[in-house]
Structures are given as C-alpha cells and as structure tokens.
Short mmCIF file of C-alpha atoms and ligand atoms in Angstrom, two decimals:
data_model
loop_
_atom_site.label_atom_id
_atom_site.label_comp_id
_atom_site.label_asym_id
_atom_site.label_seq_id
_atom_site.Cartn_x
_atom_site.Cartn_y
_atom_site.Cartn_z
CA UNK A 17 34.67 -19.41 63.96
CA UNK A 18 31.89 -20.87 61.92
CA UNK A 19 31.93 -20.87 58.11
CA UNK A 20 29.29 -18.14 57.85
CA UNK A 21 31.23 -15.72 60.09
CA UNK A 22 34.43 -16.49 58.14
CA UNK A 23 32.70 -15.70 54.82
CA UNK A 24 31.44 -12.32 56.09
CA UNK A 25 34.89 -11.32 57.39
CA UNK A 26 36.35 -12.33 54.02
CA UNK A 27 33.73 -10.31 52.17
CA UNK A 28 34.40 -7.21 54.30
CA UNK A 29 38.18 -7.48 53.82
CA UNK A 30 37.73 -7.95 50.06
CA UNK A 31 35.68 -4.78 49.95
CA UNK A 32 38.76 -2.90 51.11
CA UNK A 33 41.12 -4.75 48.77
CA UNK A 34 39.16 -4.31 45.54
CA UNK A 35 40.42 -1.14 43.83
CA UNK A 36 37.48 1.14 43.19
CA UNK A 37 36.99 2.64 39.72
CA UNK A 38 37.78 6.35 39.68
CA UNK A 39 34.58 8.32 40.18
CA UNK A 40 33.98 10.07 36.90
CA UNK A 41 32.24 13.34 37.37
CA UNK A 42 29.04 13.87 35.48
CA UNK A 43 28.86 16.55 32.82
CA UNK A 44 25.88 18.88 32.90
CA UNK A 45 23.72 19.50 29.86
CA UNK A 46 21.11 22.24 29.84
CA UNK A 47 18.07 21.55 27.70
CA UNK A 48 15.23 23.83 26.80
CA UNK A 49 12.07 22.80 25.01
CA UNK A 50 10.07 25.20 22.91
CA UNK A 51 6.63 23.63 23.05
CA UNK A 52 5.11 26.68 21.36
CA UNK A 53 6.83 25.83 18.06
CA UNK A 54 5.68 22.32 17.10
CA UNK A 55 7.22 20.82 13.97
CA UNK A 56 6.21 18.00 11.65
CA UNK A 57 4.49 14.78 12.64
CA UNK A 58 6.97 11.99 13.30
CA UNK A 59 5.28 9.50 11.02
CA UNK A 60 4.80 6.13 12.72
CA UNK A 61 6.14 4.51 9.55
CA UNK A 62 9.61 5.77 10.53
CA UNK A 63 9.57 2.79 12.93
CA UNK A 64 8.94 0.27 10.13
CA UNK A 65 10.81 -3.00 9.73
CA UNK A 66 12.20 -5.16 6.96
CA UNK A 67 11.77 -8.95 6.77
CA UNK A 68 13.52 -10.44 3.74
CA UNK A 69 13.57 -14.06 2.67
CA UNK A 70 17.18 -14.32 3.81
CA UNK A 71 18.83 -16.81 6.16
CA UNK A 72 16.60 -17.34 9.19
CA UNK A 73 14.78 -14.04 8.85
CA UNK A 74 11.57 -15.79 7.84
CA UNK A 75 12.20 -19.53 8.14
CA UNK A 76 12.87 -20.27 11.81
CA UNK A 77 12.47 -16.62 12.79
CA UNK A 78 8.80 -16.18 11.93
CA UNK A 79 7.71 -19.38 10.23
CA UNK A 80 8.05 -22.76 11.91
CA UNK A 81 5.09 -24.43 10.20
CA UNK A 82 1.82 -25.62 11.76
CA UNK A 83 3.27 -29.00 12.78
CA UNK A 84 6.17 -27.56 14.76
CA UNK A 85 6.57 -28.26 18.48
CA UNK A 86 7.37 -24.54 18.84
CA UNK A 87 4.08 -22.88 19.86
CA UNK A 88 2.61 -21.30 16.74
CA UNK A 89 -0.58 -20.02 15.19
CA UNK A 90 -1.03 -21.34 11.66
CA UNK A 91 2.75 -21.88 11.47
CA UNK A 92 3.79 -18.45 12.82
CA UNK A 93 5.74 -18.37 16.11
CA UNK A 94 3.63 -17.12 19.02
CA UNK A 95 6.61 -15.82 21.01
CA UNK A 96 7.81 -13.67 18.12
CA UNK A 97 4.30 -12.33 17.45
CA UNK A 98 3.82 -11.43 21.08
CA UNK A 99 7.16 -9.59 21.22
CA UNK A 100 6.50 -7.69 18.00
CA UNK A 101 3.00 -6.63 19.02
CA UNK A 102 4.57 -4.64 21.85
CA UNK A 103 6.52 -2.58 19.29
CA UNK A 104 3.39 -1.53 17.37
CA UNK A 105 5.33 -2.22 14.16
CA UNK A 106 3.71 0.13 11.64
CA UNK A 107 4.73 -1.72 8.48
CA UNK A 108 6.86 -4.63 7.33
CA UNK A 109 8.72 -4.66 4.01
CA UNK A 110 8.72 -8.08 2.31
CA UNK A 111 9.94 -10.24 0.49
CA UNK A 112 13.20 -8.29 -0.12
CA UNK A 113 15.69 -6.68 -0.68
CA UNK A 114 17.66 -8.32 -3.44
CA UNK A 115 15.40 -11.35 -3.04
CA UNK A 116 12.38 -9.34 -4.24
CA UNK A 117 13.78 -9.07 -7.76
CA UNK A 118 14.01 -12.86 -7.95
CA UNK A 119 10.69 -13.66 -6.31
CA UNK A 120 7.81 -15.13 -8.29
CA UNK A 121 4.75 -14.89 -6.10
CA UNK A 122 2.87 -17.80 -7.68
CA UNK A 123 5.46 -20.16 -6.15
CA UNK A 124 4.19 -19.15 -2.71
CA UNK A 125 0.40 -19.57 -2.91
CA UNK A 126 -1.89 -22.58 -2.79
CA UNK A 127 -1.62 -25.86 -0.89
CA UNK A 128 1.83 -26.16 0.72
CA UNK A 129 2.42 -29.63 -0.71
CA UNK A 130 2.00 -28.31 -4.24
CA UNK A 131 4.39 -25.39 -3.94
CA UNK A 132 7.63 -25.81 -5.84
CA UNK A 133 11.00 -25.93 -4.11
CA UNK A 134 13.19 -23.20 -5.58
CA UNK A 135 16.68 -21.87 -4.95
CA UNK A 136 17.20 -18.65 -3.06
CA UNK A 137 19.95 -17.49 -5.37
CA UNK A 138 20.07 -14.04 -3.77
CA UNK A 139 21.11 -15.48 -0.42
CA UNK A 140 23.25 -18.60 -0.40
CA UNK A 141 21.46 -20.74 -2.98
CA UNK A 142 19.60 -22.55 -0.24
CA UNK A 143 16.41 -24.44 -1.05
CA UNK A 144 13.28 -22.41 -0.51
CA UNK A 145 10.19 -24.50 0.15
CA UNK A 146 8.00 -21.46 -0.52
CA UNK A 147 5.98 -22.47 2.55
CA UNK A 148 6.01 -18.83 3.65
CA UNK A 149 4.24 -17.03 0.82
CA UNK A 150 1.69 -14.26 0.38
CA UNK A 151 -1.09 -15.62 2.61
CA UNK A 152 1.38 -16.52 5.36
CA UNK A 153 2.99 -13.07 5.22
CA UNK A 154 -0.42 -11.40 5.38
CA UNK A 155 -1.39 -13.64 8.30
CA UNK A 156 1.83 -12.59 10.07
CA UNK A 157 1.07 -8.90 9.40
CA UNK A 158 -2.42 -9.40 10.78
CA UNK A 159 -1.16 -11.23 13.88
CA UNK A 160 1.34 -8.49 14.79
CA UNK A 161 -1.13 -5.69 13.91
CA UNK A 162 0.97 -4.13 11.15
CA UNK A 163 0.69 -3.09 7.51
CA UNK A 164 2.15 -4.77 4.42
CA UNK A 165 4.87 -3.08 2.39
CA UNK A 166 5.27 -5.32 -0.66
CA UNK A 167 8.30 -5.08 -2.97
CA UNK A 168 7.42 -6.18 -6.48
CA UNK A 169 9.84 -7.85 -8.84
CA UNK A 170 11.12 -5.47 -11.52
CA UNK A 171 14.51 -7.13 -12.15
CA UNK A 172 13.40 -10.59 -13.31
CA UNK A 173 9.62 -10.18 -13.30
CA UNK A 174 7.17 -8.38 -15.54
CA UNK A 175 4.57 -5.68 -14.99
CA UNK A 176 1.99 -8.36 -15.80
CA UNK A 177 3.22 -10.66 -13.04
CA UNK A 178 3.24 -7.79 -10.52
CA UNK A 179 -0.23 -6.63 -11.62
CA UNK A 180 -1.56 -10.17 -11.12
CA UNK A 181 0.00 -10.30 -7.65
CA UNK A 182 -1.66 -7.06 -6.62
CA UNK A 183 -4.95 -8.27 -8.05
CA UNK A 184 -4.61 -11.58 -6.17
CA UNK A 185 -4.04 -9.68 -2.93
CA UNK A 186 -6.44 -6.78 -3.28
CA UNK A 187 -9.33 -7.45 -5.69
CA UNK A 188 -12.78 -7.54 -4.07
CA UNK A 189 -14.61 -8.32 -7.31
CA UNK A 190 -14.88 -12.05 -8.08
CA UNK A 191 -12.02 -12.25 -10.56
CA UNK A 192 -10.24 -15.54 -11.08
CA UNK A 193 -7.31 -14.33 -8.97
CA UNK A 194 -9.58 -13.06 -6.18
CA UNK A 195 -11.35 -16.45 -6.19
CA UNK A 196 -7.97 -18.15 -5.98
CA UNK A 197 -7.18 -16.04 -2.89
CA UNK A 198 -10.54 -16.99 -1.39
CA UNK A 199 -9.87 -20.66 -2.10
CA UNK A 200 -6.55 -20.20 -0.30
CA UNK A 201 -8.42 -19.09 2.81
CA UNK A 202 -8.92 -15.34 2.46
CA UNK A 203 -12.13 -14.19 0.77
CA UNK A 204 -11.71 -10.59 1.92
CA UNK A 205 -9.23 -8.52 -0.07
CA UNK A 206 -5.99 -7.79 1.74
CA UNK A 207 -4.77 -4.28 2.35
CA UNK A 208 -1.38 -3.46 0.88
CA UNK A 209 -0.26 -0.20 2.45
CA UNK A 210 2.84 0.35 0.34
CA UNK A 211 4.33 -1.04 -2.83
CA UNK A 212 8.04 -0.77 -3.59
CA UNK A 213 8.73 -0.84 -7.33
CA UNK A 214 11.96 -2.85 -7.48
CA UNK A 215 14.91 -2.82 -5.10
CA UNK A 216 18.38 -1.35 -5.59
CA UNK A 217 17.80 -1.42 -9.34
CA UNK A 218 21.22 0.23 -9.73
CA UNK A 219 22.82 -2.97 -8.38
CA UNK A 220 21.32 -6.33 -7.37
CA UNK A 221 17.96 -5.33 -8.86
CA UNK A 222 19.33 -5.45 -12.42
CA UNK A 223 22.21 -2.94 -12.55
CA UNK A 224 20.02 -0.46 -14.45
CA UNK A 225 20.82 3.10 -15.36
CA UNK A 226 18.58 5.71 -13.80
CA UNK A 227 16.92 6.38 -17.17
CA UNK A 228 16.22 2.70 -17.81
CA UNK A 229 14.77 2.29 -14.31
CA UNK A 230 12.64 5.41 -14.80
CA UNK A 231 11.01 3.86 -17.87
CA UNK A 232 10.26 0.68 -15.87
CA UNK A 233 8.94 2.71 -12.95
CA UNK A 234 6.43 4.50 -15.18
CA UNK A 235 5.16 1.22 -16.60
CA UNK A 236 4.80 -0.48 -13.19
CA UNK A 237 3.15 2.58 -11.68
CA UNK A 238 0.69 2.73 -14.59
CA UNK A 239 -0.29 -0.93 -14.73
CA UNK A 240 0.11 -2.40 -11.24
CA UNK A 241 -3.03 -1.43 -9.31
CA UNK A 242 -4.31 -1.86 -5.84
CA UNK A 243 -7.94 -2.92 -6.35
CA UNK A 244 -9.04 -2.92 -2.74
CA UNK A 245 -12.16 -0.65 -2.61
CA UNK A 246 -11.06 0.69 0.79
CA UNK A 247 -7.74 1.82 -0.65
CA UNK A 248 -8.84 4.25 -3.29
CA UNK A 249 -8.53 8.04 -3.20
CA UNK A 250 -7.11 9.46 0.01
CA UNK A 251 -6.36 5.98 1.42
CA UNK A 252 -4.45 4.87 -1.65
CA UNK A 253 -1.49 2.51 -1.50
CA UNK A 254 1.82 4.39 -1.39
CA UNK A 255 4.04 3.72 -4.40
CA UNK A 256 7.74 3.86 -3.66
CA UNK A 257 10.41 4.18 -6.31
CA UNK A 258 13.97 2.92 -6.00
CA UNK A 259 16.23 5.72 -4.83
CA UNK A 260 19.90 6.15 -4.04
CA UNK A 261 22.27 3.93 -2.09
CA UNK A 262 25.17 6.37 -2.02
CA UNK A 263 25.29 10.09 -1.24
CA UNK A 264 25.52 10.87 -4.98
CA UNK A 265 22.44 12.64 -6.21
CA UNK A 266 22.32 11.76 -9.94
CA UNK A 267 19.73 8.98 -9.50
CA UNK A 268 17.47 11.15 -7.36
CA UNK A 269 17.85 13.96 -9.88
CA UNK A 270 16.63 11.72 -12.74
CA UNK A 271 13.59 10.39 -10.89
CA UNK A 272 12.52 13.66 -9.31
CA UNK A 273 13.02 15.71 -12.47
CA UNK A 274 10.71 13.33 -14.34
CA UNK A 275 8.26 13.23 -11.44
CA UNK A 276 7.94 17.02 -11.47
CA UNK A 277 6.21 16.80 -14.85
CA UNK A 278 4.49 13.45 -14.44
CA UNK A 279 1.06 13.10 -16.01
CA UNK A 280 -1.99 11.15 -14.81
CA UNK A 281 -0.54 7.84 -15.95
CA UNK A 282 2.08 7.44 -13.22
CA UNK A 283 3.03 8.81 -9.83
CA UNK A 284 5.09 8.04 -6.78
CA UNK A 285 4.54 8.78 -3.11
CA UNK A 286 8.04 7.97 -1.97
CA UNK A 287 11.64 7.61 -3.05
CA UNK A 288 13.64 4.94 -1.29
CA UNK A 289 17.11 5.45 0.21
CA UNK A 290 19.42 2.72 1.50
CA UNK A 291 22.25 3.43 3.89
CA UNK A 292 23.99 0.90 6.12
CA UNK A 293 26.53 1.69 8.82
CA UNK A 294 29.55 -0.53 8.26
CA UNK A 295 32.16 1.56 10.05
CA UNK A 296 35.13 0.48 7.95
CA UNK A 297 34.11 0.04 4.30
CA UNK A 298 32.79 -2.94 2.33
CA UNK A 299 32.65 -5.84 2.89
CA UNK A 300 31.53 -5.30 6.48
CA UNK A 301 34.27 -6.44 8.83
CA UNK A 302 33.57 -4.83 12.20
CA UNK A 303 32.75 -7.51 14.79
CA UNK A 304 29.37 -7.58 16.51
CA UNK A 305 30.78 -9.02 19.76
CA UNK A 306 33.92 -8.55 21.85
CA UNK A 307 34.78 -5.12 20.56
CA UNK A 308 36.03 -2.10 22.43
CA UNK A 309 35.38 1.59 22.76
CA UNK A 310 37.39 2.33 19.60
CA UNK A 311 34.88 0.43 17.47
CA UNK A 312 32.07 2.10 19.36
CA UNK A 313 33.41 5.52 18.34
CA UNK A 314 34.01 4.46 14.72
CA UNK A 315 30.53 3.03 14.22
CA UNK A 316 28.69 5.90 15.86
CA UNK A 317 30.75 8.47 13.97
CA UNK A 318 29.96 6.69 10.74
CA UNK A 319 26.23 6.37 11.46
CA UNK A 320 25.90 10.10 12.07
CA UNK A 321 26.66 10.69 8.38
CA UNK A 322 23.01 9.67 7.78
CA UNK A 323 22.12 13.29 8.46
CA UNK A 324 24.27 14.61 5.58
CA UNK A 325 23.08 11.83 3.29
CA UNK A 326 19.47 12.86 3.88
CA UNK A 327 20.26 16.55 3.46
CA UNK A 328 21.96 15.98 0.10
CA UNK A 329 19.02 14.03 -1.28
CA UNK A 330 16.46 16.40 0.24
CA UNK A 331 18.13 19.35 -1.46
CA UNK A 332 17.44 17.73 -4.84
CA UNK A 333 13.92 16.68 -3.88
CA UNK A 334 13.13 20.19 -2.61
CA UNK A 335 14.06 21.59 -6.01
CA UNK A 336 11.55 19.43 -7.87
CA UNK A 337 9.04 18.94 -5.07
CA UNK A 338 9.02 21.99 -2.79
CA UNK A 339 5.69 20.91 -1.32
CA UNK A 340 7.31 17.70 -0.10
CA UNK A 341 4.68 15.45 -1.64
CA UNK A 342 7.20 12.67 -2.27
CA UNK A 343 8.54 11.17 0.94
CA UNK A 344 12.11 10.04 1.41
CA UNK A 345 11.77 6.42 2.52
CA UNK A 346 14.86 5.02 4.27
CA UNK A 347 13.71 1.46 3.75
CA UNK A 348 17.05 -0.20 4.52
CA UNK A 349 19.33 1.06 7.26
CA UNK A 350 21.17 -0.23 10.31
CA UNK A 351 24.50 -1.67 11.42
CA UNK A 352 25.91 -4.23 8.97
CA UNK A 353 28.71 -6.11 10.75
CA UNK A 354 30.92 -9.12 10.08
CA UNK A 355 29.01 -12.42 10.07
CA UNK A 356 29.25 -14.28 13.38
CA UNK A 357 31.98 -16.92 13.16
CA UNK A 358 30.61 -20.35 12.29
CA UNK A 359 27.49 -19.01 10.55
CA UNK A 360 26.62 -19.14 6.85
CA UNK A 361 28.08 -15.88 5.50
CA UNK A 362 25.11 -15.46 3.17
CA UNK A 363 22.74 -15.44 6.15
CA UNK A 364 24.07 -12.12 7.52
CA UNK A 365 23.94 -13.25 11.15
CA UNK A 366 25.29 -10.79 13.70
CA UNK A 367 24.86 -10.08 17.41
CA UNK A 368 23.26 -6.90 18.62
CA UNK A 369 24.88 -4.88 21.38
CA UNK A 370 24.26 -1.85 23.52
CA UNK A 371 26.32 0.06 20.91
CA UNK A 372 23.78 -0.92 18.24
CA UNK A 373 20.91 0.27 20.43
CA UNK A 374 22.59 3.67 20.71
CA UNK A 375 23.17 3.65 16.95
CA UNK A 376 19.43 2.99 16.46
CA UNK A 377 18.44 5.87 18.72
CA UNK A 378 20.76 8.28 16.88
CA UNK A 379 19.22 7.34 13.53
CA UNK A 380 15.65 7.50 14.78
CA UNK A 381 16.39 10.99 16.11
CA UNK A 382 17.86 12.01 12.75
CA UNK A 383 14.77 10.72 10.94
CA UNK A 384 12.54 12.60 13.39
CA UNK A 385 14.46 15.82 12.72
CA UNK A 386 13.82 15.28 9.00
CA UNK A 387 10.19 14.29 9.61
CA UNK A 388 8.78 16.69 7.04
CA UNK A 389 10.47 14.66 4.26
CA UNK A 390 11.45 11.35 5.89
CA UNK A 391 8.07 9.77 6.49
CA UNK A 392 9.05 6.13 6.40
CA UNK A 393 12.06 3.99 7.34
CA UNK A 394 12.63 0.25 7.70
CA UNK A 395 15.46 -1.07 9.83
CA UNK A 396 17.32 -4.03 8.35
CA UNK A 397 16.20 -6.47 9.45
CA UNK A 398 13.50 -7.70 11.80
CA UNK A 399 14.67 -11.15 12.95
CA UNK A 400 18.00 -13.04 12.85
CA UNK A 401 19.46 -10.86 10.07
CA UNK A 402 21.71 -7.78 10.43
CA UNK A 403 20.54 -5.32 13.12
CA UNK A 404 17.67 -7.45 14.33
CA UNK A 405 14.99 -6.87 16.94
CA UNK A 406 14.85 -10.56 17.77
CA UNK A 407 17.23 -13.53 17.60
CA UNK A 408 15.93 -17.08 17.64
CA UNK A 409 17.57 -20.47 18.03
CA UNK A 410 15.03 -23.22 17.49
CA UNK A 411 12.56 -22.83 20.38
CA UNK A 412 14.58 -20.08 22.09
CA UNK A 413 14.09 -16.38 21.47
CA UNK A 414 15.90 -13.30 22.75
CA UNK A 415 15.08 -9.64 22.47
CA UNK A 416 18.01 -7.47 21.44
CA UNK A 417 19.05 -4.06 22.80
CA UNK A 418 17.70 -2.58 19.53
CA UNK A 419 14.32 -4.16 20.29
CA UNK A 420 14.22 -2.28 23.57
CA UNK A 421 15.00 1.03 21.87
CA UNK A 422 12.06 0.47 19.51
CA UNK A 423 9.84 -0.34 22.47
CA UNK A 424 10.93 2.76 24.36
CA UNK A 425 10.28 4.92 21.27
CA UNK A 426 6.66 3.77 20.77
CA UNK A 427 5.33 7.06 22.24
CA UNK A 428 7.08 8.93 19.40
CA UNK A 429 4.97 7.20 16.74
CA UNK A 430 2.81 9.89 15.10
CA UNK A 431 3.82 12.38 17.81
CA UNK A 432 4.52 16.00 16.88
CA UNK A 433 8.15 17.05 16.81
CA UNK A 434 8.96 19.70 19.42
CA UNK A 435 12.26 21.59 19.14
CA UNK A 436 14.71 20.95 21.96
CA UNK A 437 17.74 23.15 22.33
CA UNK A 438 21.01 21.96 23.87
CA UNK A 439 24.76 22.12 23.41
CA UNK A 440 25.71 18.57 22.33
CA UNK A 441 29.32 19.02 23.48
CA UNK A 442 31.97 16.58 22.34
CA UNK A 443 33.64 13.38 23.44
CA UNK A 444 36.85 12.07 21.83
CA UNK A 445 38.70 8.82 21.33
CA UNK A 446 41.77 8.26 19.16
CA UNK A 447 41.08 11.19 16.87
CA UNK A 448 37.36 10.42 16.54
CA UNK A 449 34.99 13.05 17.91
CA UNK A 450 31.35 12.40 18.74
CA UNK A 451 28.68 14.64 20.20
CA UNK A 452 28.36 13.84 23.89
CA UNK A 453 24.58 13.96 23.88
CA UNK A 454 21.60 13.79 21.57
CA UNK A 455 17.98 14.54 22.43
CA UNK A 456 14.53 14.38 20.87
CA UNK A 457 11.26 15.82 22.12
CA UNK A 458 7.73 15.28 20.85
CA UNK A 459 4.11 15.70 21.93
CA UNK A 460 1.79 12.72 21.60
CA UNK A 461 -1.89 12.81 20.62
CA UNK A 462 -2.98 13.08 24.25
CA UNK A 463 -0.85 16.21 24.68
CA UNK A 464 1.89 14.56 26.75
CA UNK A 465 5.50 15.58 26.10
CA UNK A 466 8.12 12.89 25.67
CA UNK A 467 11.86 13.47 25.91
CA UNK A 468 14.59 11.14 24.68
CA UNK A 469 18.22 11.56 25.74
CA UNK A 470 21.14 9.59 24.32
CA UNK A 471 24.35 9.81 26.32
CA UNK A 472 27.06 8.81 23.85
CA UNK A 473 29.87 9.22 26.38
CA UNK A 474 30.98 5.67 27.17
CA UNK A 475 32.40 6.68 30.55
CA UNK A 476 30.75 9.70 32.08
CA UNK A 477 27.20 10.12 33.32
CA UNK A 478 25.28 13.21 32.29
CA UNK A 479 23.34 15.53 34.53
CA UNK A 480 20.37 16.70 32.52
CA UNK A 481 19.03 20.04 33.54
CA UNK A 482 15.76 20.91 31.82
CA UNK A 483 14.18 24.33 32.05
CA UNK A 484 10.46 23.62 32.51
CA UNK A 485 9.34 27.24 32.89
CA UNK A 486 5.85 27.80 31.42
CA UNK A 487 5.34 24.07 30.89
CA UNK A 488 3.76 23.20 34.22
CA UNK A 489 5.76 19.97 34.48
CA UNK A 490 5.80 18.34 37.89
CA UNK A 491 7.80 15.17 37.39
CA UNK A 492 9.15 12.80 34.80
CA UNK A 493 9.28 9.06 34.53
CA UNK A 494 10.28 6.55 31.93
CA UNK A 495 12.94 4.01 31.11
CA UNK A 496 16.66 3.96 30.56
CA UNK A 497 18.74 1.40 28.68
CA UNK A 498 22.39 0.79 29.44
CA UNK A 499 24.71 -2.11 30.27
CA UNK A 500 28.15 -2.72 31.75
CA UNK A 501 30.00 -2.43 28.42
CA UNK A 502 29.47 -0.97 24.96
CA UNK A 503 29.56 -4.52 23.57
CA UNK A 504 27.14 -6.00 26.11
CA UNK A 505 24.66 -8.32 24.38
CA UNK A 506 21.78 -10.60 25.26
CA UNK A 507 22.50 -14.25 24.62
CA UNK A 508 20.43 -17.44 24.70
CA UNK A 509 22.05 -18.29 28.04
CA UNK A 510 21.89 -14.76 29.46
CA UNK A 511 18.88 -13.21 27.71
CA UNK A 512 18.34 -10.29 30.09
CA UNK A 513 21.79 -8.67 30.29
CA UNK A 514 20.69 -5.57 28.41
CA UNK A 515 17.23 -4.44 29.43
CA UNK A 516 15.65 -1.09 30.21
CA UNK A 517 15.03 -0.10 33.80
CA UNK A 518 12.76 2.56 35.28
CA UNK A 519 14.02 6.10 35.77
CA UNK A 520 12.29 9.11 37.28
CA UNK A 521 12.98 12.72 38.14
CA UNK A 522 11.30 15.56 39.97
CA UNK A 523 11.05 19.25 39.27
CA UNK A 524 12.41 21.79 41.72
CA UNK A 525 12.30 25.51 41.23
CA UNK A 526 11.17 25.13 37.61
CA UNK A 527 14.10 22.84 36.68
CA UNK A 528 13.96 19.13 36.10
CA UNK A 529 17.18 17.36 36.94
CA UNK A 530 18.03 13.82 35.97
CA UNK A 531 21.28 11.89 35.80
CA UNK A 532 21.61 9.49 32.89
CA UNK A 533 24.26 6.79 32.86
CA UNK A 534 27.16 6.62 30.41
CA UNK A 535 26.34 4.96 27.02
CA UNK A 536 22.62 5.03 27.56
CA UNK A 537 19.30 5.71 25.88
CA UNK A 538 16.57 7.23 28.06
CA UNK A 539 12.95 8.04 27.27
CA UNK A 540 10.84 9.92 29.81
CA UNK A 541 7.31 11.28 29.87
CA UNK A 542 7.12 14.80 31.22
CA UNK A 543 4.17 14.67 33.60
CA UNK A 544 2.06 17.78 34.07
O1 AHR B 614 19.47 -6.23 3.73
C1 AHR B 614 20.33 -7.02 2.99
C2 AHR B 614 20.48 -6.53 1.55
O2 AHR B 614 21.08 -5.27 1.52
C3 AHR B 614 19.20 -6.31 0.78
O3 AHR B 614 18.71 -7.49 0.23
C4 AHR B 614 19.64 -5.38 -0.31
O4 AHR B 614 18.58 -4.57 -0.78
C5 AHR B 614 20.75 -4.59 0.33
O5 AHR B 614 21.85 -4.49 -0.48
#
C-alpha cells in the first residue's frame, strides 16, 4: 500500500471515530415588516467614532510620521485610511475624552520641530511630541472622508483659548490666526461639524457640579464661534454639552431645564451620554480573550441596559424639549475590558471578539430604535483602544469583528427606520436570560429595504421566516458574521479568523426563509 492510499484509509476511519456534535435544531422566528409606517431617520452620525490621544490610538494607530517606512500620506497610515474609508465614518471625536480637558491646541500647530514635548497626564504620563495636532487631525479627517467633532478644553482651558482654536480652524477672513493656519499649510477654513463643550465635567473634566458646569457651558456657547462662512445658519456647527455618565437624571435635569428658557446668547444641539459595558463593575476586569459562554451572557445582558439608560434620560429631555430639538449624543460607548496582559494599563488595550461584534450590533439597533432622539453616537475607540475597529502592531494591521459590523451596517446610515415585529424569545445560561434574537429594518435613499438579524443564541441556528406579502420581494442577499467560538478574535498571525461571508435567500409563496448561524450578525438587502 502506498502512502497516499494509507492516508485516505486513515482519513475515512477517523471520520467514523470522531464523535459528531449533537445536531442542535434551529428555532424559528417569524418576522413581519410594516413598510407603510416608516419611523425616524437613522442619522449617519450614530456610526461615529472616537479617537483620543491615548495609548496607540493616534500615535502608531493613525500617525507614523512622514519619514516612517510604513506607507503613509503626510504621516498618516495608508492602510488605516483605506480600511476606514470603507466604513464611511461620519464623524470622529478628538482629542478626548479626559485628554481633551488637558489639551492646549497651540502645542500642536506649526513646524513639528518647534512643537513642545508635553506629558499626557490623562493617560500614563507618557511624553507627547504633539506631532499629531490640529492640521494632522484635519488631514486625517479629509483622507478618510469624515467630519470633525472637536472637544474643547473646559477643565483646564479658558473660553478665550477655545475661541482662538475655533478661529484658527474656521476663520475665512485674514485674521492673524487664519493666516497662521494658512502658513501651516491650509489657507481654506476647515469645517468643524460638531463641538463638544468639555468632557465628563462631573469627573475627569473637573469634578464640577451640574450648576457650575451649566455656567461654563453658557459662556463657551456664547463666545466660542465657528467662523466658517459655509457653516452659518442651517449648516451651523452642532454644540454638544456634557451629559450624564450614570442612569441618574439630575445632571440632565439641570441642563435641560436651563435650556428650555435659554435666550439668544447660548444654545445646544446635543447632550452627551457616556455608557460603557464592563459586565462586572469598575475597574473593568472581564477578559477580552479566552473567555467562555458565561462571560458572553454577562456582557450582552449588561449592554442591553443601554435601552433603559436612554429611556430614563429621554423622559427628562422630553419634558423640557418635546420637539426633540436637542439630540442625545452617546459619544462614548462600547465594551471596556481588562487590559491585555503585558500592556501598559493606561493604554486601555484589549482584543475584540465575535462577542464584541454582537454587542456592537445590539447597541446600534438600540440607537436606531431611539433615532428620533439619539442622532449621534461615537464608539470608544477607533484604533488600538477599548472596542476598536482596527488593531495595529508596527507595520501590521488587523480589522476586528466590530469593524466588520460597522461595514455591514453602512446601508443603515441615513436610512429610514421601518418597524419590524417579532417575538425575541429567550435564551438562558446560569440564571442570565437574553433575548434569542434582535432585528432592525430600514429603507435606504434608493428605496431598498435592509434587514439586520442578530442571533444571540451561542448554540442554536435560527430559521428566519419573513412575511413578504405586499412587499414584492423576490430574494435577499447580504453578509453574515460568525466564528467558531464567542471569543474568536483576529490576530496578527491569523488576521482573517472572523470575517463576514455571503448569505442569500429566496422567497417562496410570499415567505422569505433564511437560516442564520448561532452567535451571528446578518445584514441582507431585500431585493424587489
Ligand atoms: O474612553 C476612555 C475614557 O473614558 C475617556 O477619556 C473618558 O471620557 C471616559 O471616562
């Protein structure tokens, strides 16, 4: 017997020896879409991102400098730009976070050699070369095709400093600051889409009371202007006030009560809300790798409380702003897990698993269901920090499972919410109960319907049965994201372990049927 014949006999005998996993029967979920009752627009800014000067979020993640051997354009990594362009990132919040209330923008403009080295005392006291400053951030925003969401320093800055920064960025008239910007390579005024007035002012932003912050807010709103001629009137820059970081409503009450009677001298377009999923209290201790289904249940259960958090704040906002003029802006959210062993704890480095992708889809669906009030959100954070889209290691780059969810959700940007009715069912583990399924439907500008289905069940597939009566739908196709285990991750040595794959379905007798795998996120276009 030759070696080849021996190997095939061995393979066949092994097939009989290997115990097969029990075949878990799929559960059926009936969905019905009511396309005649469209809801709010799912604002594209719900898919915003957050890039703080923290760890390798900027340095190494975005900025490598023009002399780097890593391919770059004016110091900004080409691989990262290319990956982010595919997400159509609507806006990027920068420079923080806690860092924003320690940032002095003048340190980060002008010739690189003349910029001072400072300490990043918010995040590990590391030396900050200030090489990545305003012009570099704006170049990055331009390269990825996004919009700037600038957080100004209220904690250790002044209204004067912030006003100068906005003038530097946005003045078209030949003021000294506008000329300085031109001398630094950008004669045209920049667009600043949003301005955050402080960050977590109830904590790292200066531990202020709500009343004290309110007085600061009024001053900053009054005196810090966007001077860009194209951003006046209807296109004005959105001003976002610091909002709550816990479900308590006292802070929101103070700001919104004052806003209700605001005069011409100040205004806000949004109130921020921060909510991280830690799963087991602070400091975050849940691992981002090598965890089991128990952790999966705990984290997803915990993340679903976002819905109640939003409802509580919205109830207060509705009282003072029934016309929903002020948006709720969830500008920090995501899974905050234990730092990866061997990393600088202040750099907030964690892996990103299939579980985190599912967590992202659940939150995006919650935001979409609150789309009339939640018109902006920024996942924390974009690169190398917390629940990142991208991880880099010198010249290497990987896309995380969360990245793929954002890519699959692109069709939902600015789409119109369409109600979808289904019984979510339940799935249990060690006393923790989760819904078995979540779903989101929306119609894009071209009229096409998109359906998202999250199967939370870590073991059983789901048979989706969609009633398409009156919708003239012939087929469906899209992508599905799953992996062998809830803790499956992409690594620098195995970068493609968790990736979406195509999925399609046909319609028979007015019903569309589709089986989605356990622990999966699926987005399909319903083709007419
Ligand atoms: O995203 C990390 C930090 O979390 C931010 O700097 C701060 O605003 C929040 O507490």
